[in-house]
PDB file of C-alpha atoms (C1' of nucleotides) in Angstrom:
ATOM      1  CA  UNK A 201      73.316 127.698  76.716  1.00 43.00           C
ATOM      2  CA  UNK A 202      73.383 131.835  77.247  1.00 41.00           C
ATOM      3  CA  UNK A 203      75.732 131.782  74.315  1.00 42.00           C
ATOM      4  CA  UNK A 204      74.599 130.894  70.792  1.00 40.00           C
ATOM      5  CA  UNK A 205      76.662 128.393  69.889  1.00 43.00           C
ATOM      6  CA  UNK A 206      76.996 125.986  67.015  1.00 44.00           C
ATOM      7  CA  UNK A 207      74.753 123.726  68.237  1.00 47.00           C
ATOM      8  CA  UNK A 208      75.883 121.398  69.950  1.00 51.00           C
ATOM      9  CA  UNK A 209      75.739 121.598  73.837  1.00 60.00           C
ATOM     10  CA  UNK A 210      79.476 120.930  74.751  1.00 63.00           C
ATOM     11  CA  UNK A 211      78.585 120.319  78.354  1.00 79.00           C
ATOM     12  CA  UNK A 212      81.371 120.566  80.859  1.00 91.00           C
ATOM     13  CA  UNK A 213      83.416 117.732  82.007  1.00 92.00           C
ATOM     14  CA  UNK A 214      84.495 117.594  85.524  1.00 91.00           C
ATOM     15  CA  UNK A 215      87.604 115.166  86.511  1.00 89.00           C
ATOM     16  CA  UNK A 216      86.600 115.061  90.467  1.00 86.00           C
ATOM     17  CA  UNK A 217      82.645 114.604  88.851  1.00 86.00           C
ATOM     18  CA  UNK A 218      83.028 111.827  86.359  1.00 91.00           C
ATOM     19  CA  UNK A 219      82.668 108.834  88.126  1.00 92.00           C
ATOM     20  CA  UNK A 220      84.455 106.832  84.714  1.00 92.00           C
ATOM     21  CA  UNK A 221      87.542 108.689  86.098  1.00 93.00           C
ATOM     22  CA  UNK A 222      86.714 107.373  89.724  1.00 91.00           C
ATOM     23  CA  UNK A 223      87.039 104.203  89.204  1.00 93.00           C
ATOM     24  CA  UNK A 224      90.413 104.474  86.401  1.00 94.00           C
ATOM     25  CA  UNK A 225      92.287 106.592  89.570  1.00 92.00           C
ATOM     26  CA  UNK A 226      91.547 103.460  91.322  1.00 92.00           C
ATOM     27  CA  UNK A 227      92.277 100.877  88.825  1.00 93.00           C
ATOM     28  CA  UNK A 228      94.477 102.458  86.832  1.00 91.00           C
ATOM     29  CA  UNK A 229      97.510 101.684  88.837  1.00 93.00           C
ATOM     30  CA  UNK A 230      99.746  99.017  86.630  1.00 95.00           C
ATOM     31  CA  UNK A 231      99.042  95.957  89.235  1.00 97.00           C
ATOM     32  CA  UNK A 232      95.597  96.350  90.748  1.00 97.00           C
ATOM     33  CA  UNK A 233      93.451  94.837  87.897  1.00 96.00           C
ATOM     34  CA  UNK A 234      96.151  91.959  87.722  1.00 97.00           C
ATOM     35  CA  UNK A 235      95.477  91.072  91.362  1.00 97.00           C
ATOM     36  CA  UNK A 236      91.869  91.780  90.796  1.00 97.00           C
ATOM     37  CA  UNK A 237      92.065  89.228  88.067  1.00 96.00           C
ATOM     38  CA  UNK A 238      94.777  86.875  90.391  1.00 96.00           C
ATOM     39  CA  UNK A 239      92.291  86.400  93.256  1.00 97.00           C
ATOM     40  CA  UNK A 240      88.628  86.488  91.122  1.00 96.00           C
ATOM     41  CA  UNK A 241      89.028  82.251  91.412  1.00 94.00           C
ATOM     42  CA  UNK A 242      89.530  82.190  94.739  1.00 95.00           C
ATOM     43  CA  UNK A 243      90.855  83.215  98.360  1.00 97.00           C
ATOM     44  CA  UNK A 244      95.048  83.373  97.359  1.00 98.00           C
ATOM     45  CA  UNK A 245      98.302  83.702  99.585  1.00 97.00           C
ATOM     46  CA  UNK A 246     100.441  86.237  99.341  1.00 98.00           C
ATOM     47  CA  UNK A 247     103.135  84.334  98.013  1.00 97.00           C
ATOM     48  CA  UNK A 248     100.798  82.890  95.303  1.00 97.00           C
ATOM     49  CA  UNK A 249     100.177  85.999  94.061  1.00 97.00           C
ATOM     50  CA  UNK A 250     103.590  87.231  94.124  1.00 97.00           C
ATOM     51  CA  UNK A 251     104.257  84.122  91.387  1.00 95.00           C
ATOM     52  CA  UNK A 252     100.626  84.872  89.719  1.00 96.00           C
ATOM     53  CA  UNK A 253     101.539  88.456  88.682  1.00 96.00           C
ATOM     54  CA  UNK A 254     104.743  88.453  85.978  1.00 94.00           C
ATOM     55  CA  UNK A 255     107.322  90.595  87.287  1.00 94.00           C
ATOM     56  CA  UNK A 256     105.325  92.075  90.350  1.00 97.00           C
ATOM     57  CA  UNK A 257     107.601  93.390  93.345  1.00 96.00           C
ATOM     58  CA  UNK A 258     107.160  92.353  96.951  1.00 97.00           C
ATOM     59  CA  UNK A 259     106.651  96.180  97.695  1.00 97.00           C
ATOM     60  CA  UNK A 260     104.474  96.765  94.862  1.00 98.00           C
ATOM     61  CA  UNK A 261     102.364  93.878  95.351  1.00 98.00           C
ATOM     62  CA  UNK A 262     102.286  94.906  99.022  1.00 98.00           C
ATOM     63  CA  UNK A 263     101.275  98.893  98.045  1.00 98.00           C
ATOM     64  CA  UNK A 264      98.554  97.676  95.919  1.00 98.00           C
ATOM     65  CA  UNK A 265      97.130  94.991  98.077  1.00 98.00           C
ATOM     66  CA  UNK A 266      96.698  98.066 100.910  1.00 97.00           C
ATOM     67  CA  UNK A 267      95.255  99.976  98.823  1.00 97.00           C
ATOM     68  CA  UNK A 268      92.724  97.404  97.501  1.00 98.00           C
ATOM     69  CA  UNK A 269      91.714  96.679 100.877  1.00 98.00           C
ATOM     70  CA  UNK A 270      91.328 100.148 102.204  1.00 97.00           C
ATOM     71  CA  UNK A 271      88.790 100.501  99.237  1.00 97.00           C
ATOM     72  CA  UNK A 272      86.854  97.672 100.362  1.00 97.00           C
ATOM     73  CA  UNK A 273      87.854  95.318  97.390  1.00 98.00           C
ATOM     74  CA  UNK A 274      89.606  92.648  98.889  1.00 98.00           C
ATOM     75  CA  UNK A 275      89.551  91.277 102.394  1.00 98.00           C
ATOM     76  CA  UNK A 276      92.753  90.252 104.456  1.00 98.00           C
ATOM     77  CA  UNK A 277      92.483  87.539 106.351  1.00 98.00           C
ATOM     78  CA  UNK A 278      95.368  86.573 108.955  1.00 97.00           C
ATOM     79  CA  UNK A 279      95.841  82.667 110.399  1.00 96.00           C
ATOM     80  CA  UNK A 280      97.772  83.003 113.142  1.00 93.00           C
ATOM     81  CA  UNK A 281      99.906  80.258 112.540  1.00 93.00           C
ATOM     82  CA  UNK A 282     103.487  79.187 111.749  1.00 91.00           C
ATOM     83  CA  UNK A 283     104.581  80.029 109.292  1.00 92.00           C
ATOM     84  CA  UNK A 284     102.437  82.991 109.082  1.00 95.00           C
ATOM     85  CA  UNK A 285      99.447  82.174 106.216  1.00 97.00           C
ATOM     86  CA  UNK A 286      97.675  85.412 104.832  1.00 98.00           C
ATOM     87  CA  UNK A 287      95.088  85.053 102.649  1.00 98.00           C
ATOM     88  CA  UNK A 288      93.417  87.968  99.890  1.00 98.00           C
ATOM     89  CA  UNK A 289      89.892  87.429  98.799  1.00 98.00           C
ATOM     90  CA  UNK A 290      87.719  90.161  96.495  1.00 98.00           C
ATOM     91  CA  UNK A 291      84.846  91.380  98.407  1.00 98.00           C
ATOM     92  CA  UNK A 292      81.138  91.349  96.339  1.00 98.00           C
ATOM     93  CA  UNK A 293      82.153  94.536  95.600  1.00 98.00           C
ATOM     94  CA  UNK A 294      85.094  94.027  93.604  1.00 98.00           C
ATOM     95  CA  UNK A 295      83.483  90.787  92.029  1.00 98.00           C
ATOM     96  CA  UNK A 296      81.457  92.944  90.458  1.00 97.00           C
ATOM     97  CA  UNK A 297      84.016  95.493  89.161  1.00 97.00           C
ATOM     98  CA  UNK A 298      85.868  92.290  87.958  1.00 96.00           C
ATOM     99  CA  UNK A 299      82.463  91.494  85.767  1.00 95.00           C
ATOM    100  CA  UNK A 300      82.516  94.888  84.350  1.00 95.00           C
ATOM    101  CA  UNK A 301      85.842  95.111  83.048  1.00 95.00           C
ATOM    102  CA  UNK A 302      85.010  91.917  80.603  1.00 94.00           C
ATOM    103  CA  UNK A 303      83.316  94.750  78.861  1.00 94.00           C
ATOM    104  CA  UNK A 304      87.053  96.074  78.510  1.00 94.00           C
ATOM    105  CA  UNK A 305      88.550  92.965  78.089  1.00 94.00           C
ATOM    106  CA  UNK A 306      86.290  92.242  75.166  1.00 95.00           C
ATOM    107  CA  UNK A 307      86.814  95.494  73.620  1.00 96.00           C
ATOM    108  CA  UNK A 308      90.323  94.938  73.744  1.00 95.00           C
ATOM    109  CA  UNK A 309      90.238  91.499  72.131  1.00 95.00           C
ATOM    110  CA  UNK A 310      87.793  92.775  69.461  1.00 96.00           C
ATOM    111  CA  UNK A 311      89.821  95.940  68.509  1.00 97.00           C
ATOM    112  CA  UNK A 312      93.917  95.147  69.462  1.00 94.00           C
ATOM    113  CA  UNK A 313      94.664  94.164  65.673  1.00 95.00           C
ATOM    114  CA  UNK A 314      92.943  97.594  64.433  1.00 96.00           C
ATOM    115  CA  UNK A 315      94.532  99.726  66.924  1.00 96.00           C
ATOM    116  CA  UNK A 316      98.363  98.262  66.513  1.00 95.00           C
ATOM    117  CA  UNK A 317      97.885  98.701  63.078  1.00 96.00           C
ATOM    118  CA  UNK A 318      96.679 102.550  63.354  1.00 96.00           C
ATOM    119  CA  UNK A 319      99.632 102.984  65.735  1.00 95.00           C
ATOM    120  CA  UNK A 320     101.960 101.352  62.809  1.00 95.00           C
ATOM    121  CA  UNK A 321     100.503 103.530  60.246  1.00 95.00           C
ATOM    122  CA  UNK A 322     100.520 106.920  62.412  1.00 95.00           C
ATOM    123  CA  UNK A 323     103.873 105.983  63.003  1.00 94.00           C
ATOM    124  CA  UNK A 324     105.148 105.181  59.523  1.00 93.00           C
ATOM    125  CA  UNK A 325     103.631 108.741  58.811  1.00 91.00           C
ATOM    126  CA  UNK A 326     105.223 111.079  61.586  1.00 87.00           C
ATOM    127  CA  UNK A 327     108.594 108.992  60.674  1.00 77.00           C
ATOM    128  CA  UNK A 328     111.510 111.032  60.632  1.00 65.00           C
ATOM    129  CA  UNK A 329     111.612 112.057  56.472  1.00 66.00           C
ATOM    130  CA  UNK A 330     108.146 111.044  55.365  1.00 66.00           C
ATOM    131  CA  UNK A 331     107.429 112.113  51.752  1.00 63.00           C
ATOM    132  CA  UNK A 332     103.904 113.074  52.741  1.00 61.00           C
ATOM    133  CA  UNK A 333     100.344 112.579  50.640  1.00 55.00           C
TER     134      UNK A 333
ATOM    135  CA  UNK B 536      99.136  71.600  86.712  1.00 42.00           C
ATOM    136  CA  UNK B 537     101.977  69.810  87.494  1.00 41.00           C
ATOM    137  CA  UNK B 538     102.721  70.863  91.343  1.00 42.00           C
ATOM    138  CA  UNK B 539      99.763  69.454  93.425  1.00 40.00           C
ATOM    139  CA  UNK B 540      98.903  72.496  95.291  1.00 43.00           C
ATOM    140  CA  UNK B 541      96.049  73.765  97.218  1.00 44.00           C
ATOM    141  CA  UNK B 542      93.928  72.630  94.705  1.00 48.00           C
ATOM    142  CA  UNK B 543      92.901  76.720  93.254  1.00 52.00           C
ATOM    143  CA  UNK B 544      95.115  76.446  90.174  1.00 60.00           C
ATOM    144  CA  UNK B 545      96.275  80.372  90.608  1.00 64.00           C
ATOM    145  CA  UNK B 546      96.974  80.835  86.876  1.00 79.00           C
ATOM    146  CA  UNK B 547      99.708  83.097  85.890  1.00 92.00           C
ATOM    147  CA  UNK B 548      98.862  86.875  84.594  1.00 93.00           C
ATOM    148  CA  UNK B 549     100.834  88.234  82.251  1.00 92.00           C
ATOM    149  CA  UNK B 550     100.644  91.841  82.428  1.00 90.00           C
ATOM    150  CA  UNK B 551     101.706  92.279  78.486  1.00 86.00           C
ATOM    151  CA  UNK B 552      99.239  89.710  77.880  1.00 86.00           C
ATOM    152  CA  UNK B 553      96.545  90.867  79.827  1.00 91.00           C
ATOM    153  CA  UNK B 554      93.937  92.359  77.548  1.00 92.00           C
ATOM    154  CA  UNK B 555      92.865  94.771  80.510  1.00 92.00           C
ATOM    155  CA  UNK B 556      95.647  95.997  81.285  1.00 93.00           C
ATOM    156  CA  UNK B 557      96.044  97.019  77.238  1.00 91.00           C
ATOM    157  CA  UNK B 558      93.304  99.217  77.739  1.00 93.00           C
ATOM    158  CA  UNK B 559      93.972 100.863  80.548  1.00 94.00           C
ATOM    159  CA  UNK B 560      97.744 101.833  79.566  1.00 92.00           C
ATOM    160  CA  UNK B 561      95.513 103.152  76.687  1.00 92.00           C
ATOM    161  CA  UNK B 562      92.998 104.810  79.049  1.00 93.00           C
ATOM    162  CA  UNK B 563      94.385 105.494  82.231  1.00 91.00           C
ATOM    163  CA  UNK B 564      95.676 108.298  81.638  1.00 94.00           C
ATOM    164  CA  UNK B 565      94.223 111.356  83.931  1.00 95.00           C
ATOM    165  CA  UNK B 566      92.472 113.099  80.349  1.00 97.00           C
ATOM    166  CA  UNK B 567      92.100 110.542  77.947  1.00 97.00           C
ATOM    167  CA  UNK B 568      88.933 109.578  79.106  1.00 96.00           C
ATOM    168  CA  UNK B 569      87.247 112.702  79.915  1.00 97.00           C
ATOM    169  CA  UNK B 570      87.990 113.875  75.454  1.00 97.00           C
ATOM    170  CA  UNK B 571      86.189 110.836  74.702  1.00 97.00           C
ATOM    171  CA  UNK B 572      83.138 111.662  77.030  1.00 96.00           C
ATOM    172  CA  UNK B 573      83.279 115.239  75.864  1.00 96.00           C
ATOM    173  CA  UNK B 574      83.395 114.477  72.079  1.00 97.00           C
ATOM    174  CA  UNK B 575      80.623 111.922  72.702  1.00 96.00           C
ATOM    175  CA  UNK B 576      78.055 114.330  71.279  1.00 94.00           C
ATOM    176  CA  UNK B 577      79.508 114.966  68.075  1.00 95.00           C
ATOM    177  CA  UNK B 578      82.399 116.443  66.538  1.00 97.00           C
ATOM    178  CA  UNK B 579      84.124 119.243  68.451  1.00 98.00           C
ATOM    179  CA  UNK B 580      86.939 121.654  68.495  1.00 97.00           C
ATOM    180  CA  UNK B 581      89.854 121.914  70.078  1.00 98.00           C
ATOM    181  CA  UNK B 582      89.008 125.214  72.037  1.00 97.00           C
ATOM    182  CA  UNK B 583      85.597 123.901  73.097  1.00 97.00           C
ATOM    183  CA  UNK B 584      87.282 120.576  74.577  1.00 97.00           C
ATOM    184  CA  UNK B 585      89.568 122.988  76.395  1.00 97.00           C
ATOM    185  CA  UNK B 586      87.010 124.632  78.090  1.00 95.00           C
ATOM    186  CA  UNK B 587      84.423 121.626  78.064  1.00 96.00           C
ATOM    187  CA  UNK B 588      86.971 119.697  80.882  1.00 96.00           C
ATOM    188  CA  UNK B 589      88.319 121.338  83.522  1.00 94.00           C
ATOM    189  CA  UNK B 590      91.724 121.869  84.601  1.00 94.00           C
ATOM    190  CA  UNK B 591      93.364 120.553  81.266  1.00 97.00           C
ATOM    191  CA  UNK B 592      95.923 122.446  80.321  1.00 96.00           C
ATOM    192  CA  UNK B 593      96.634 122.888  76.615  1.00 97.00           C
ATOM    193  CA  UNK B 594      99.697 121.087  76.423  1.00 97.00           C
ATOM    194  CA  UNK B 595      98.060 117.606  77.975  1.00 98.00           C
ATOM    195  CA  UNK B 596      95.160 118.206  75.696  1.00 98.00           C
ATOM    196  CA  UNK B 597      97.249 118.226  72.651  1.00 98.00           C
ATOM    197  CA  UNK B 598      99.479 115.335  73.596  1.00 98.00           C
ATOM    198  CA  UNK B 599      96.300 113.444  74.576  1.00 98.00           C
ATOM    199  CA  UNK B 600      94.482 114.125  71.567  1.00 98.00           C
ATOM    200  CA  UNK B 601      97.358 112.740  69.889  1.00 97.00           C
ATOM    201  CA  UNK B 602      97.737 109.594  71.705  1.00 97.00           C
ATOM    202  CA  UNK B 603      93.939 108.875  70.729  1.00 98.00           C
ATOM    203  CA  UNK B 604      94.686 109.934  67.451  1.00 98.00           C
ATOM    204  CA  UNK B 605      97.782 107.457  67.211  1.00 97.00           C
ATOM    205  CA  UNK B 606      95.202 104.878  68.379  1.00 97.00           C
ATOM    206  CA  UNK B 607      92.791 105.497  65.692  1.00 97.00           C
ATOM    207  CA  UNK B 608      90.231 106.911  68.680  1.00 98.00           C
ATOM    208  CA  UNK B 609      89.850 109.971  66.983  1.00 98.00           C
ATOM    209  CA  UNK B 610      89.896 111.740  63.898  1.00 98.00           C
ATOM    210  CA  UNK B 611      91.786 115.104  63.301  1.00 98.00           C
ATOM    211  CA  UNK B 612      89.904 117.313  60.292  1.00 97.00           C
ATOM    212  CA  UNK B 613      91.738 120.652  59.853  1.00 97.00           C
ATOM    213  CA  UNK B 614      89.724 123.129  57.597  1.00 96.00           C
ATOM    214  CA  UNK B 615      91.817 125.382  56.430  1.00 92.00           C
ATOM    215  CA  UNK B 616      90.117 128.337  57.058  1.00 93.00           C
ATOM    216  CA  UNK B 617      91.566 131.556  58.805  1.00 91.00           C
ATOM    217  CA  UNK B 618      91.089 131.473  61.495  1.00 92.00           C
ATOM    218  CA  UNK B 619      92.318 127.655  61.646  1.00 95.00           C
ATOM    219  CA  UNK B 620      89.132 124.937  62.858  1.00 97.00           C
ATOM    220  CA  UNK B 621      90.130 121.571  63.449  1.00 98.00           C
ATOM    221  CA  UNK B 622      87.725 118.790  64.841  1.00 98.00           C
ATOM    222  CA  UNK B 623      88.414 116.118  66.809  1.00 98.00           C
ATOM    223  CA  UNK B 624      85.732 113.445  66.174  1.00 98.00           C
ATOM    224  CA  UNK B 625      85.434 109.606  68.189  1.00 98.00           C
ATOM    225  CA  UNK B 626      85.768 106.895  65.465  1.00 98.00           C
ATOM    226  CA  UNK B 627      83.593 103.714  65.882  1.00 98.00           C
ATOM    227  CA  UNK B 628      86.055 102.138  67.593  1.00 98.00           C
ATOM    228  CA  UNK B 629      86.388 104.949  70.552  1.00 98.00           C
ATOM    229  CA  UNK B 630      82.155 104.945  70.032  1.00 97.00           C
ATOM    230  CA  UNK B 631      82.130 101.279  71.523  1.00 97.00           C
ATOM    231  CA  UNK B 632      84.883 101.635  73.675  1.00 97.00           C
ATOM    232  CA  UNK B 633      82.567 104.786  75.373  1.00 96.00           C
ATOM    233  CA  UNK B 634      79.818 102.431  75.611  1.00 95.00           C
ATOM    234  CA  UNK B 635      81.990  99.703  77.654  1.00 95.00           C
ATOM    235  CA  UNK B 636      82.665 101.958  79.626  1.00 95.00           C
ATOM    236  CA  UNK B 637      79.334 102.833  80.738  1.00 94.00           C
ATOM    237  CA  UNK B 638      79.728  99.248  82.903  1.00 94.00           C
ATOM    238  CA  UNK B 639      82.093 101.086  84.545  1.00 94.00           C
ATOM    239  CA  UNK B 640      80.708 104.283  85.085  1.00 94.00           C
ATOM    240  CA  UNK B 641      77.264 102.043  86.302  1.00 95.00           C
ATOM    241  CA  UNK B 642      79.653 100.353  89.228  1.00 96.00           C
ATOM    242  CA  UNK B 643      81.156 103.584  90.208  1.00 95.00           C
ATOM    243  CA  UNK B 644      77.999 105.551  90.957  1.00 95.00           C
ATOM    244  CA  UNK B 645      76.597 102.184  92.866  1.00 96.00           C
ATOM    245  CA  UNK B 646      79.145 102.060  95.318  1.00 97.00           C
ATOM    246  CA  UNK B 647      81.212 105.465  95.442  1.00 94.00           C
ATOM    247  CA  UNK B 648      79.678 105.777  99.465  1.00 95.00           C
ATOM    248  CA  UNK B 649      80.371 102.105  99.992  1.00 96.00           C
ATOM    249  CA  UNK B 650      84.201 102.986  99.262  1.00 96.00           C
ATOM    250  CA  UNK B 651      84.131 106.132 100.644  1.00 95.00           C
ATOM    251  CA  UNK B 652      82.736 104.664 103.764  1.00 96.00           C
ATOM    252  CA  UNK B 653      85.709 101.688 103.481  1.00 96.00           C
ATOM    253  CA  UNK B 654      88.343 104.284 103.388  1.00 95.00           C
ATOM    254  CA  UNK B 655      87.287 106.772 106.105  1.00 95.00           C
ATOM    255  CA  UNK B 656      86.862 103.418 108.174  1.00 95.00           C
ATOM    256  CA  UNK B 657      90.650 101.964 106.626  1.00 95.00           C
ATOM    257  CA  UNK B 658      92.263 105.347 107.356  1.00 93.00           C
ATOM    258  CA  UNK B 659      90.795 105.821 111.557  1.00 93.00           C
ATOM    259  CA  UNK B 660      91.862 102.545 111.722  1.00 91.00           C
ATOM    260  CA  UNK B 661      95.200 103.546 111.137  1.00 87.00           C
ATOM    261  CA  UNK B 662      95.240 106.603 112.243  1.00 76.00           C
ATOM    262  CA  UNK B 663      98.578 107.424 114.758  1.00 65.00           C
ATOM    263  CA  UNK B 664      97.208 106.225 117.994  1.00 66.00           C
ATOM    264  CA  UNK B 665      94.622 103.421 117.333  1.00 67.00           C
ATOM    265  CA  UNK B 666      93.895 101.715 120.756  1.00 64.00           C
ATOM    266  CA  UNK B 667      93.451  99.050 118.238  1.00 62.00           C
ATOM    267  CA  UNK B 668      90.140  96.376 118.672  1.00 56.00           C
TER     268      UNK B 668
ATOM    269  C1'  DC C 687      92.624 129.418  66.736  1.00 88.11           C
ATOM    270  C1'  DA C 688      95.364 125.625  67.495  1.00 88.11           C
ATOM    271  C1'  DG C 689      99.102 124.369  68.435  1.00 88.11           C
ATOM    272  C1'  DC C 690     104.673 123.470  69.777  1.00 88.11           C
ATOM    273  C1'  DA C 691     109.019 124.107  72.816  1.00 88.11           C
ATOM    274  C1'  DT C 692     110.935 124.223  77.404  1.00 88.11           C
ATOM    275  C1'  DC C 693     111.501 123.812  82.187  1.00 88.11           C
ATOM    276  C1'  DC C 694     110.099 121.707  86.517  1.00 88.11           C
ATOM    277  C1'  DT C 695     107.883 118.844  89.998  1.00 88.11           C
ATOM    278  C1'  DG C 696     106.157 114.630  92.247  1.00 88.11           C
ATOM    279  C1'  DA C 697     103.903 110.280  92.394  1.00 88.11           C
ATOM    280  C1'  DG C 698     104.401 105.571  90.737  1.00 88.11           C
ATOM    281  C1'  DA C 699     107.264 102.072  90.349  1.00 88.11           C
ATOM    282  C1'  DG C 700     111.848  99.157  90.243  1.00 88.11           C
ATOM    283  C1'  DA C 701     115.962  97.223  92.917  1.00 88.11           C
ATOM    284  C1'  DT C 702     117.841  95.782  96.971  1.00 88.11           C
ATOM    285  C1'  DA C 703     118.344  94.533 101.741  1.00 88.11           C
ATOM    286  C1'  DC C 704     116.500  93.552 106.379  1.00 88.11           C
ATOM    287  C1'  DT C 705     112.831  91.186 109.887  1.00 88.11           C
ATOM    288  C1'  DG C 706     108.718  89.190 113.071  1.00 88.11           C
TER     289       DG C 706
ATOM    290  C1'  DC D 645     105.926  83.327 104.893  1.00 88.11           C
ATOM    291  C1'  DA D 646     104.766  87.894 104.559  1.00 88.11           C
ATOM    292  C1'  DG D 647     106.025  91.624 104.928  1.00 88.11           C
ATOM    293  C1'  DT D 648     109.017  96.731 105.947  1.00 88.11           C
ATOM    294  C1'  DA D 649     112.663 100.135 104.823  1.00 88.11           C
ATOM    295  C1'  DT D 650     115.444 102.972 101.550  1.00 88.11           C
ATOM    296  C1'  DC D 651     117.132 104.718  97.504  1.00 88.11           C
ATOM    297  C1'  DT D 652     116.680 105.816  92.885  1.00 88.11           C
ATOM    298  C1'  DC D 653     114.673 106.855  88.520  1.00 88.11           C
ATOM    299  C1'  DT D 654     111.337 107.612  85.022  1.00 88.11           C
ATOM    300  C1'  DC D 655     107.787 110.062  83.106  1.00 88.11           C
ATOM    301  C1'  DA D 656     102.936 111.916  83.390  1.00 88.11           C
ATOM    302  C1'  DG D 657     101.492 116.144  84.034  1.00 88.11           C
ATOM    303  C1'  DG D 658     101.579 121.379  85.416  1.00 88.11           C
ATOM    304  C1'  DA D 659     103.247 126.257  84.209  1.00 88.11           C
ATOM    305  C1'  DT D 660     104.706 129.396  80.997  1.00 88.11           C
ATOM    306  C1'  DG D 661     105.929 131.579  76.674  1.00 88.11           C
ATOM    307  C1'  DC D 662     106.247 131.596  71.502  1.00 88.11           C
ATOM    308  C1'  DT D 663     104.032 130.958  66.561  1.00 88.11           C
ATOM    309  C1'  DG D 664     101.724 129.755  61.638  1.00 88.11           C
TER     310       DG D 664
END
DNA sequence: CAGCATCCTGAGAGATACTG
DNA sequence: CAGTATCTCTCAGGATGCTG
């Protein structure tokens, strides 16, 4: 605050700092909530959540399953048996990421409506020959 | 219900349907985010969000701006004045949407070592030359 | 001051085929 | 069943330069 300013303290935002931003660059990715969401009833085969997800890929489910487990949110659990039977569970740790995002979810249910309409209406006005005002 | 299976019934999840997922495509984005924690506070201009989070470069903070715009997020108000002021500003809907997020923010700062901890551990494990067990 | 236009790169993600 | 291996492509995002 060296600088008079106009009053209000814009205080700087750092992308490696904000932990919001921490969690999104894990999240974020198009699949991991969906698995997050897949496995939240229950321990669930690979297979089953290859039909769970909508138009998941074996790789991608693969990638982000990896990835979930090197963070600690799900668990892989191999039965050494034949056929082979692997088996994804969310740790405590991701059970509880799972009950934050129905702060999302519910913000998304309350506001969808409003926001595809605002999209429609920015839209309509940045339309190729718009008469303006 | 139909098959008998395991007994879990591993429901399907849509990824167009999932309400989530809606707000992350709307949010994941590597700025989007860090504009609506820096215009938290109040109203603010474009040149203090520029140098309020670091690293953006002017051209993502102009497309982003928009995309929140588009989404009814936040509210443009040119003065026309010389030299030009314009103020980006969260609606209501971008107000609650920062609060949700706080759930988020609240899970991150709990376990950021936990993770940290599960990847260092993920990545020796994997390391080129594990003598494994 | 607050943008827009352009060029360029790379990570995320899809499609497809092969295997312990 | 539960993966791996390639190959390709799209597009978010960075760098840079120009304007009302």
């Amino acid at each position: 605050m060296s600088r008079g300013n106009t009053g209000v303290t814009s205080q700087v935002v750092n992308a490696h700092a904000c932990p919001v931003r921490e969690v999104l660059d894990r999240v974020a990715g198009k699949w991991s909530v969906l698995i997050l969401v897949a496995a939240a009833h229950g321990p669930i085969r690979f297979t089953e959540l290859e039909r769970s997800i909508e138009g998941i890929s074996r790789r991608m489910l693969t990638l982000t399953l990896r990835n979930l487990e090197r963070d600690g949110l799900v668990t892989r659990t191999v039965h050494a048996t034949v056929p082979p039977k692997v088996e994804y569970a969310l740790t405590p740790v991701a059970q509880e990421l799972h009950a934050s995002l129905l702060g999302l979810t519910d913000w998304a249910e309350r506001h969808r409506v409003t926001i595809a309409e605002s999209r429609a209406a920015y839209d309509a006005r940045h339309e190729p020959g718009h008469t303006d005002v």
